[in-house]
Short mmCIF file of C-alpha atoms in Angstrom, two decimals:
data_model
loop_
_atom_site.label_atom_id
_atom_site.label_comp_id
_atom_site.label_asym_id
_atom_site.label_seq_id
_atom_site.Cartn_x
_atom_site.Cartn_y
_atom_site.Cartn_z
CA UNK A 1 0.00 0.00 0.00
CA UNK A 2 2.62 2.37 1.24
CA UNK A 3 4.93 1.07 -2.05
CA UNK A 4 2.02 2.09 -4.43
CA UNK A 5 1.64 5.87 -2.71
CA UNK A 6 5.31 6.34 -3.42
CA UNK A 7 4.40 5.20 -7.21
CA UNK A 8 1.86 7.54 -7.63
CA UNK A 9 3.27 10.31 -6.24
CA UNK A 10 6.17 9.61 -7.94
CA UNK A 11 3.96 9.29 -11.51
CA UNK A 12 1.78 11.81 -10.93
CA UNK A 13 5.20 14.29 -10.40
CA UNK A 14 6.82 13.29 -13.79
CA UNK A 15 4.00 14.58 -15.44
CA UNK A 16 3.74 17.62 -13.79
CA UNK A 17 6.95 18.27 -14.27
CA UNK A 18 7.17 17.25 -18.29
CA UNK A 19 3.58 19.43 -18.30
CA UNK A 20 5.29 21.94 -17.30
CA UNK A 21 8.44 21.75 -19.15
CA UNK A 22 6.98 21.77 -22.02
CA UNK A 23 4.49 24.94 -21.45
CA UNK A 24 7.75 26.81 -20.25
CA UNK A 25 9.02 25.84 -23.67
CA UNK A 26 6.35 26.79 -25.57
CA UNK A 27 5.72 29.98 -23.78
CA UNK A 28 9.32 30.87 -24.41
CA UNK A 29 11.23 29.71 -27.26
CA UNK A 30 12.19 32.66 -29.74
CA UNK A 31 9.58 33.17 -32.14
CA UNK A 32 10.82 31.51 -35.30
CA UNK A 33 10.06 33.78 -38.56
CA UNK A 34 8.86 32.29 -41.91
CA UNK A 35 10.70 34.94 -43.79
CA UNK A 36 14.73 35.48 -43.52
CA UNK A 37 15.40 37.61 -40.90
CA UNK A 38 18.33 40.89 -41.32
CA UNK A 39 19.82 42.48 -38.47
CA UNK A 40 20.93 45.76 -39.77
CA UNK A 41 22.89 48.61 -37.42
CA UNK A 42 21.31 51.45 -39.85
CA UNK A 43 17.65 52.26 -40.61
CA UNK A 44 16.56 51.82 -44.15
CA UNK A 45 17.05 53.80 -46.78
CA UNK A 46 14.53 56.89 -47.09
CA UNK A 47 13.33 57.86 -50.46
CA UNK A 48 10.68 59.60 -52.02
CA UNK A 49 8.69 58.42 -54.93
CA UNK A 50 5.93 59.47 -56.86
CA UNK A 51 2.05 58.72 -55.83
CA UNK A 52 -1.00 59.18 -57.64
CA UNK A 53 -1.88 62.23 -54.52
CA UNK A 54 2.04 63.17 -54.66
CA UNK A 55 5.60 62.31 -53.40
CA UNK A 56 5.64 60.03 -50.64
CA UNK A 57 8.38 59.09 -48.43
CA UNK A 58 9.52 55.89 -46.67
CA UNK A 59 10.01 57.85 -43.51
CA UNK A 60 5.93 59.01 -43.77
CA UNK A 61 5.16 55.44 -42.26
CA UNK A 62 7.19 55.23 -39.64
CA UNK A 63 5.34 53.77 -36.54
CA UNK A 64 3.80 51.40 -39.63
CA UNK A 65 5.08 48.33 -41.19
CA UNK A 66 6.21 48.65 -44.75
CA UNK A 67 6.62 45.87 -46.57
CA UNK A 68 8.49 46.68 -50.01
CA UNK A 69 7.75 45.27 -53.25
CA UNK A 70 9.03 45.69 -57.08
CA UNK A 71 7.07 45.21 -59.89
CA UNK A 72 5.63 46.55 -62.67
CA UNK A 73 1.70 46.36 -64.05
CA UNK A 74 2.51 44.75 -67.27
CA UNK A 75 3.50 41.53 -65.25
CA UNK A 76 0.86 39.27 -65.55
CA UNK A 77 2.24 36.04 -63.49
CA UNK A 78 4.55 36.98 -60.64
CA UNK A 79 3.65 40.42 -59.57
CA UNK A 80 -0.26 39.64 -58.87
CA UNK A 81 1.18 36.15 -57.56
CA UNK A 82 2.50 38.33 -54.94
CA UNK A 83 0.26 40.85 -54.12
CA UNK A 84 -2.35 38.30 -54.17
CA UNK A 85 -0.64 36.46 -50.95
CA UNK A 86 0.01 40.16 -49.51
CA UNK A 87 -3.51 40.18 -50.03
CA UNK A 88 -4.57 37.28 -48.48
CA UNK A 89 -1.69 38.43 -45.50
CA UNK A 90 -3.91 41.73 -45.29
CA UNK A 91 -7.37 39.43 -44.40
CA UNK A 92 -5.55 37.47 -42.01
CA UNK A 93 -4.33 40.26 -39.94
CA UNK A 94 -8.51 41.36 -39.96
CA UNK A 95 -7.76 44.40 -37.64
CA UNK A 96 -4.20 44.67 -37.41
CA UNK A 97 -3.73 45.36 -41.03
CA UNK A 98 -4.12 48.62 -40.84
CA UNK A 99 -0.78 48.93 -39.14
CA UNK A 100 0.70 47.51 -42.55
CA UNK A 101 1.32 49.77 -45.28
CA UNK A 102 2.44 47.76 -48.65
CA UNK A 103 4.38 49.88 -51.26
CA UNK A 104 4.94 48.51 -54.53
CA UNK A 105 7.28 50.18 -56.05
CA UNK A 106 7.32 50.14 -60.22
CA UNK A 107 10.42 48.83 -62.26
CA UNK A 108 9.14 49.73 -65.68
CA UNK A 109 8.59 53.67 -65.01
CA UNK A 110 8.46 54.13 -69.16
CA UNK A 111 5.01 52.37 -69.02
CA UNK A 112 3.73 52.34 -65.54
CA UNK A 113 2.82 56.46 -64.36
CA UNK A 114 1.60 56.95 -60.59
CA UNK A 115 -1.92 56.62 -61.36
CA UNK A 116 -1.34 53.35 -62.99
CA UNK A 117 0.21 51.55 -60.13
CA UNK A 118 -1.99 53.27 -57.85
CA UNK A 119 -4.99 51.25 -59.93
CA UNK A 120 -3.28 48.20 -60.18
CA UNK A 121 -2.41 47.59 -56.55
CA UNK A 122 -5.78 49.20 -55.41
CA UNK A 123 -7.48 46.30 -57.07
CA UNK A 124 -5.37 43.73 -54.68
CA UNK A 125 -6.02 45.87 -51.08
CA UNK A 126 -7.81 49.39 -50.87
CA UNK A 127 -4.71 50.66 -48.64
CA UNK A 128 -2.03 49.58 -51.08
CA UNK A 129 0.48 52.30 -52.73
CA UNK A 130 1.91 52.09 -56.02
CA UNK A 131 4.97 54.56 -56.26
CA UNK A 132 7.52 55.22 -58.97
CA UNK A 133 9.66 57.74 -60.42
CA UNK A 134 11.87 58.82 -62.99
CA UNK A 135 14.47 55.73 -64.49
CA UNK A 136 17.21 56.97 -62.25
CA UNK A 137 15.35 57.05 -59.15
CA UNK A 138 14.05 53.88 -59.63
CA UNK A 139 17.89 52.76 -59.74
CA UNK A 140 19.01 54.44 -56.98
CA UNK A 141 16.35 52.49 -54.78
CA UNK A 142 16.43 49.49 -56.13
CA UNK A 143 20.40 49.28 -55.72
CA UNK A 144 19.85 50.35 -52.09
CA UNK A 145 17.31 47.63 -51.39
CA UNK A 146 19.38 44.82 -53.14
CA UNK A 147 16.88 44.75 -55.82
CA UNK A 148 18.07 43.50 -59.34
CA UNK A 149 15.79 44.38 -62.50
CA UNK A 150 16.83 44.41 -65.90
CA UNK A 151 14.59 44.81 -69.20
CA UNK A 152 14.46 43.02 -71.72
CA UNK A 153 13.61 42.80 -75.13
CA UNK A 154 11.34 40.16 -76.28
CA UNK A 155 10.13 38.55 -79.86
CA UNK A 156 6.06 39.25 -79.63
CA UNK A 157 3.93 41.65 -78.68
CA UNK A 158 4.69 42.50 -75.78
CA UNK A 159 7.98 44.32 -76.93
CA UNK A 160 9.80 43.83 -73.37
CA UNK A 161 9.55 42.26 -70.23
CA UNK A 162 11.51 43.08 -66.84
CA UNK A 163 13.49 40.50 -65.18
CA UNK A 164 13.42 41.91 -61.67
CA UNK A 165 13.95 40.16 -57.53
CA UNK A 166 10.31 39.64 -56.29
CA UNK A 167 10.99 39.45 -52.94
CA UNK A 168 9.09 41.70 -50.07
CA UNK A 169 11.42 43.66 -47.88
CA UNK A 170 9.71 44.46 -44.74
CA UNK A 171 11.15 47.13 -42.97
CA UNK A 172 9.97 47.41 -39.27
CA UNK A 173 7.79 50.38 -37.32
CA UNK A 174 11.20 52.12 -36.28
CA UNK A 175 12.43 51.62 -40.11
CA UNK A 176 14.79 49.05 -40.19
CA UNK A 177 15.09 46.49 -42.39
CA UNK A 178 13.47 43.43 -40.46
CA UNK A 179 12.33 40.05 -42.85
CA UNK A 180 13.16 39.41 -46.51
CA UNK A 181 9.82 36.92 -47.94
CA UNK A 182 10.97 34.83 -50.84
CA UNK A 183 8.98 34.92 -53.64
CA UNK A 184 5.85 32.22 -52.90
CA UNK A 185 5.48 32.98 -49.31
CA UNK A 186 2.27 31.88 -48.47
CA UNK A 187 -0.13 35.04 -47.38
CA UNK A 188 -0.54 33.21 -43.85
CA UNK A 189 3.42 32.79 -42.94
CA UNK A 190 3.33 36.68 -43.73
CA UNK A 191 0.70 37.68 -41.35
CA UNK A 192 1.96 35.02 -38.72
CA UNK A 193 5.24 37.17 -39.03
CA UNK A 194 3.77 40.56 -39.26
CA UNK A 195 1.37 39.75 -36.17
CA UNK A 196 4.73 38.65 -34.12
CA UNK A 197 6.51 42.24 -35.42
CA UNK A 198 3.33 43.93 -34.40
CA UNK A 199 2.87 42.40 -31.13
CA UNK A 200 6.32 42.57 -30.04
CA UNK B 1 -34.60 -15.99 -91.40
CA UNK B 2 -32.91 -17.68 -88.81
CA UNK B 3 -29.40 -17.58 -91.10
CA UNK B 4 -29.88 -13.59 -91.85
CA UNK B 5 -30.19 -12.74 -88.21
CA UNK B 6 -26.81 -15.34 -87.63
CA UNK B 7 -25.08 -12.92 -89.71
CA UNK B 8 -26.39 -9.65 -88.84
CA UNK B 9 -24.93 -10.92 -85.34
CA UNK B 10 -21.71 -12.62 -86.78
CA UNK B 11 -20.98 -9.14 -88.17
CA UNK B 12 -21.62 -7.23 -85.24
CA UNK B 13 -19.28 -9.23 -83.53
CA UNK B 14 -16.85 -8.65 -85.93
CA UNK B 15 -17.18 -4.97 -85.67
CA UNK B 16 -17.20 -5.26 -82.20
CA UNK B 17 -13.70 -6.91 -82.13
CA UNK B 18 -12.08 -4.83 -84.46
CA UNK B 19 -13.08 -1.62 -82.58
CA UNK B 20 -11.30 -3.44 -79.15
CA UNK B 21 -8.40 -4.80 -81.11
CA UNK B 22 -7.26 -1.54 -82.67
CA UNK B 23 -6.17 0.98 -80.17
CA UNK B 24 -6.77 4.70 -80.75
CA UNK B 25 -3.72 5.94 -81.86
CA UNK B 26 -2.32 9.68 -81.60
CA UNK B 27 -2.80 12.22 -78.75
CA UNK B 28 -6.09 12.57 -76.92
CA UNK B 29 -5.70 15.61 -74.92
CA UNK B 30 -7.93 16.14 -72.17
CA UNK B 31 -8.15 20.03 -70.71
CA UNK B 32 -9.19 20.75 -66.94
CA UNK B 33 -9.38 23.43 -64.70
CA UNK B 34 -9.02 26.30 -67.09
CA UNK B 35 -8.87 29.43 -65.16
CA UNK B 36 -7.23 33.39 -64.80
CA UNK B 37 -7.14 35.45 -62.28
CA UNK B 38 -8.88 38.60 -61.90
CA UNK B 39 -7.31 41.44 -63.07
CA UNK B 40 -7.68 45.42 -62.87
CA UNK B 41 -8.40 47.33 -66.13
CA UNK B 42 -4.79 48.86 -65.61
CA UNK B 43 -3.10 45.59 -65.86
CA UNK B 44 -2.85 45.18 -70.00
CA UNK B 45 -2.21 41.42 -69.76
CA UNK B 46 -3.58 38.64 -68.14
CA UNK B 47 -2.87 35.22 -67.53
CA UNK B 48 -4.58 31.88 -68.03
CA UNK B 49 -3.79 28.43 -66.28
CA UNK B 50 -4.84 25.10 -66.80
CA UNK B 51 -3.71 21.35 -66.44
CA UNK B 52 -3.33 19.42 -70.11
CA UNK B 53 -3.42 15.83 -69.57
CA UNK B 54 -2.37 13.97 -72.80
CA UNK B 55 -4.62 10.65 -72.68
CA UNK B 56 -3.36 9.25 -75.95
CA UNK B 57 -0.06 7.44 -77.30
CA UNK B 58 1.62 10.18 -79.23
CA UNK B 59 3.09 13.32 -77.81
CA UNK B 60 1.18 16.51 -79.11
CA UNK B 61 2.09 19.97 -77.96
CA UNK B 62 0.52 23.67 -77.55
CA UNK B 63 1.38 25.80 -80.12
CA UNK B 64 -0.85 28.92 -79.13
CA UNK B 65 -4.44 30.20 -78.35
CA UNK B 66 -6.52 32.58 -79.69
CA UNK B 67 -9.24 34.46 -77.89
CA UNK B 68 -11.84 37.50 -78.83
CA UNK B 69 -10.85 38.76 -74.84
CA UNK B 70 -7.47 39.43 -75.54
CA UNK B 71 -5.12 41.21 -78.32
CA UNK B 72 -2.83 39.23 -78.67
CA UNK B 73 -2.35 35.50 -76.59
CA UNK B 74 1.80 34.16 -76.23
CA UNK B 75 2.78 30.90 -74.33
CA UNK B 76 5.08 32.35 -71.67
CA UNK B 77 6.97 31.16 -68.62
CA UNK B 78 7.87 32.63 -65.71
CA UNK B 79 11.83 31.19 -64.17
CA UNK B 80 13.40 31.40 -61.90
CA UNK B 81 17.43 33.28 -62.63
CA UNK B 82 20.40 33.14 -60.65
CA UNK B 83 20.37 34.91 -57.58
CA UNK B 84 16.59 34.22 -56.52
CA UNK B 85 15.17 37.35 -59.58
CA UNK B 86 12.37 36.37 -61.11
CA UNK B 87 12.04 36.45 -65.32
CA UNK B 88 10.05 35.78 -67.43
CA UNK B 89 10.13 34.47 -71.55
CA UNK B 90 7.86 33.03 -74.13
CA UNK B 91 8.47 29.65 -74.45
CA UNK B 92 11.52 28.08 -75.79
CA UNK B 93 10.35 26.79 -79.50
CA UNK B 94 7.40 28.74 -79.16
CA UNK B 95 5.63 25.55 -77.63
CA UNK B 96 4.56 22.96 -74.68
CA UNK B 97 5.27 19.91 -75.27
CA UNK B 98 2.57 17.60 -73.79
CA UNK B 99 4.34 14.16 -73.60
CA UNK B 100 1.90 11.17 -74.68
CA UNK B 101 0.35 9.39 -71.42
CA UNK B 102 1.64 12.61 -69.17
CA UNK B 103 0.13 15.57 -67.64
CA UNK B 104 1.63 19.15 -68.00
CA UNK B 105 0.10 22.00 -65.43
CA UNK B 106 0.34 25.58 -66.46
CA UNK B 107 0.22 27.47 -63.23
CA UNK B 108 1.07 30.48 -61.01
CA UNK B 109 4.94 31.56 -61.33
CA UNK B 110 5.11 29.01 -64.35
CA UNK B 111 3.70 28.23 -67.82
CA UNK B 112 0.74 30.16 -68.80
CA UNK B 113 -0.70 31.42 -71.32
CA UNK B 114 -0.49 35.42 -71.63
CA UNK B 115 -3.55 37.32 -72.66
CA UNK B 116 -1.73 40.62 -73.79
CA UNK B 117 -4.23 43.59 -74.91
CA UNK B 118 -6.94 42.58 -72.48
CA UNK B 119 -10.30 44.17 -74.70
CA UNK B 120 -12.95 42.48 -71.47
CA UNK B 121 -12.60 43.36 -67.72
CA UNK B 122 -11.31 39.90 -65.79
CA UNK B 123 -13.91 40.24 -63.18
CA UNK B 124 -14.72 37.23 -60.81
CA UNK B 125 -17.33 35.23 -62.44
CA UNK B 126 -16.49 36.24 -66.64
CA UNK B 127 -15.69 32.94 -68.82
CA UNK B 128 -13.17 34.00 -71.13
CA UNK B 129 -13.65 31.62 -74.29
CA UNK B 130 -10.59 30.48 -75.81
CA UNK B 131 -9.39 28.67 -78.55
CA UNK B 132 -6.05 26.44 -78.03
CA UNK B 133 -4.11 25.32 -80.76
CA UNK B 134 -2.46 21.90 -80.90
CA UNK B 135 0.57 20.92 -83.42
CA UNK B 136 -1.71 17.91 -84.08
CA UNK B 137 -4.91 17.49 -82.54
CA UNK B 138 -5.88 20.48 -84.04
CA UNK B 139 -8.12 23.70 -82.11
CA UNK B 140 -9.65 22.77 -78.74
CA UNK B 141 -12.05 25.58 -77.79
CA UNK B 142 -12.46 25.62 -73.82
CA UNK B 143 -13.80 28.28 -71.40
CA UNK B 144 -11.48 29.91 -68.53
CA UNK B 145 -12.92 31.01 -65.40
CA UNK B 146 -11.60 34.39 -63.94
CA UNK B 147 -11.88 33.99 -60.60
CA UNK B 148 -9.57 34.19 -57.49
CA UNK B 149 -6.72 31.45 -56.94
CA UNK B 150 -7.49 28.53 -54.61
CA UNK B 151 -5.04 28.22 -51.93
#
């Protein structure tokens, strides 16, 4: 009798104890991000591009999430790939999203004016913001952002196409660079991520 | 009577056999889940995905499309390139090749088919007809839903 107390006790202990191990791990372990995380010592860098209501700045959202994309509205696969995912990232956040701003930022600035963009990314999420600027501007962000894009000329109708990185940069609410999302990131490991950055 | 009817059978018999003994030769190619996603007015082009399924014994391939919805249609691809960009081309040989007995799928960051000069909104809910092209089997006239992708 006394032999079987001591084995419950002792039974009835371990798993209290492994219960509790593993909420303590749970509660605690670092968050691990779907997208590739950068440490950088120096905010990112500010520019200002052309809207459809004007120039806007980088530095206008700080407090907000930016999450930077390049594209262009001629793009019929990749782009709306991704801002369809940034859209479905928007829905999952439900009331959080407004503390996302999305910026997509046009490569092809020979076809794509600020209204254009504006239309195009409008269609994705009302709160979207198509920017873009004259060819040189373009290339000064892009370089600073690590973002390759390249046109090229193409047999058809379309008479060129731009090769160009379609990752999303998201730069954090004290502007630093924070998460790089590969290209396919599925809309819900973005707003898991996002929600953590928000929260936190 | 009897003999007529004996023969009438006989023959259908025959008929019968030599349908099962001779397999259908060539491709048989089997479209399914055409569809595009929606698309502002803004965006000029448009893109259309399906799975082709080639059912027979020869390989047949998909030369182009043609469609009253768009200017001009090109079989493009989306790769890919070193260092993680993403590009994208019309088709090497200006075709898919749909391998007899396999099953090709155009999809998201892949094949598709590019609808350049859109002349109809892509609203959720509008069947775009379109006509594909096949090096043998000839035009296949199917209808793509726009609507939004399926996760």
């Amino acid at each position: 009798m006394l032999r079987n107390r001591h084995f419950w006790f002792g039974f009835i202990g371990t798993l209290l104890l492994v219960g509790l191990g593993w909420w303590a791990w749970d509660r605690f372990r670092p968050y691990a991000f779907h997208g590739t995380v950068l440490q950088s010592n120096e905010p990112a860098p500010d520019f200002t591009l052309m809207s459809a209501n004007g120039p806007v700045s980088l530095s206008d959202f700080r407090g907000k999430i930016v999450l930077l994309y390049f594209g262009y509205t001629f793009c019929p696969d990749v782009c709306p790939t991704t801002l369809t995912e940034l859209k479905r990232a928007m829905e999952v956040l439900g009331d959080d999203a407004d503390q996302v701003q999305v910026i997509m930022v046009s490569v092809d600035p020979e076809r794509d004016t600020p209204e254009k963009v504006q239309e195009y990314v409008e269609y994705f999420w009302p709160t979207f913001l198509g920017v873009t600027g004259t060819p040189d501007q373009i290339a000064e962000v892009a370089t600073q952002y690590g973002i390759y894009y390249e046109k090229r000329e193409v047999p058809g109708a379309t008479g060129y196409l731009m090769d160009h990185t379609a990752t999303v940069t998201v730069v954090d609410k004290d502007g630093y660079i924070k998460l790089i999302f590969p290209f396919g990131t599925p809309g819900e490991d973005i707003a898991a991520d996002l929600k953590y950055l928000i929260d936190h | 009577m009897k003999r007529f009817v004996g023969l009438f059978v006989g023959m259908l018999a025959l008929v019968a056999l030599a349908a099962c003994g001779s397999k259908p030769q060539g491709p048989k190619i089997v479209i399914e889940n055409a569809w595009g996603r929606p698309s502002p007015k803004v965006a000029t082009a448009g893109a259309f995905y399906m799975t082709i399924r080639n059912e027979g014994t020869e390989d047949d391939a998909l030369i182009g499309a043609d469609s009253d919805a768009c200017g001009t249609i090109e079989l493009h691809e989306s790769y890919m390139k070193e260092g993680g960009a993403m590009g994208m081309r019309p088709v090497p040989g200006g075709k898919i090749v749909i391998p007899a007995g396999e099953t090709v799928e155009l999809k998201m960051g892949g094949l598709h088919i590019m609808c350049i000069d859109k002349q109809v909104d892509f609203q959720p809910g509008t069947k775009v007809k379109l006509i594909l092209h096949f090096e043998k089997s000839g035009d296949i006239p199917i209808e793509v839903e726009i609507r939004n992708p399926m996760n």
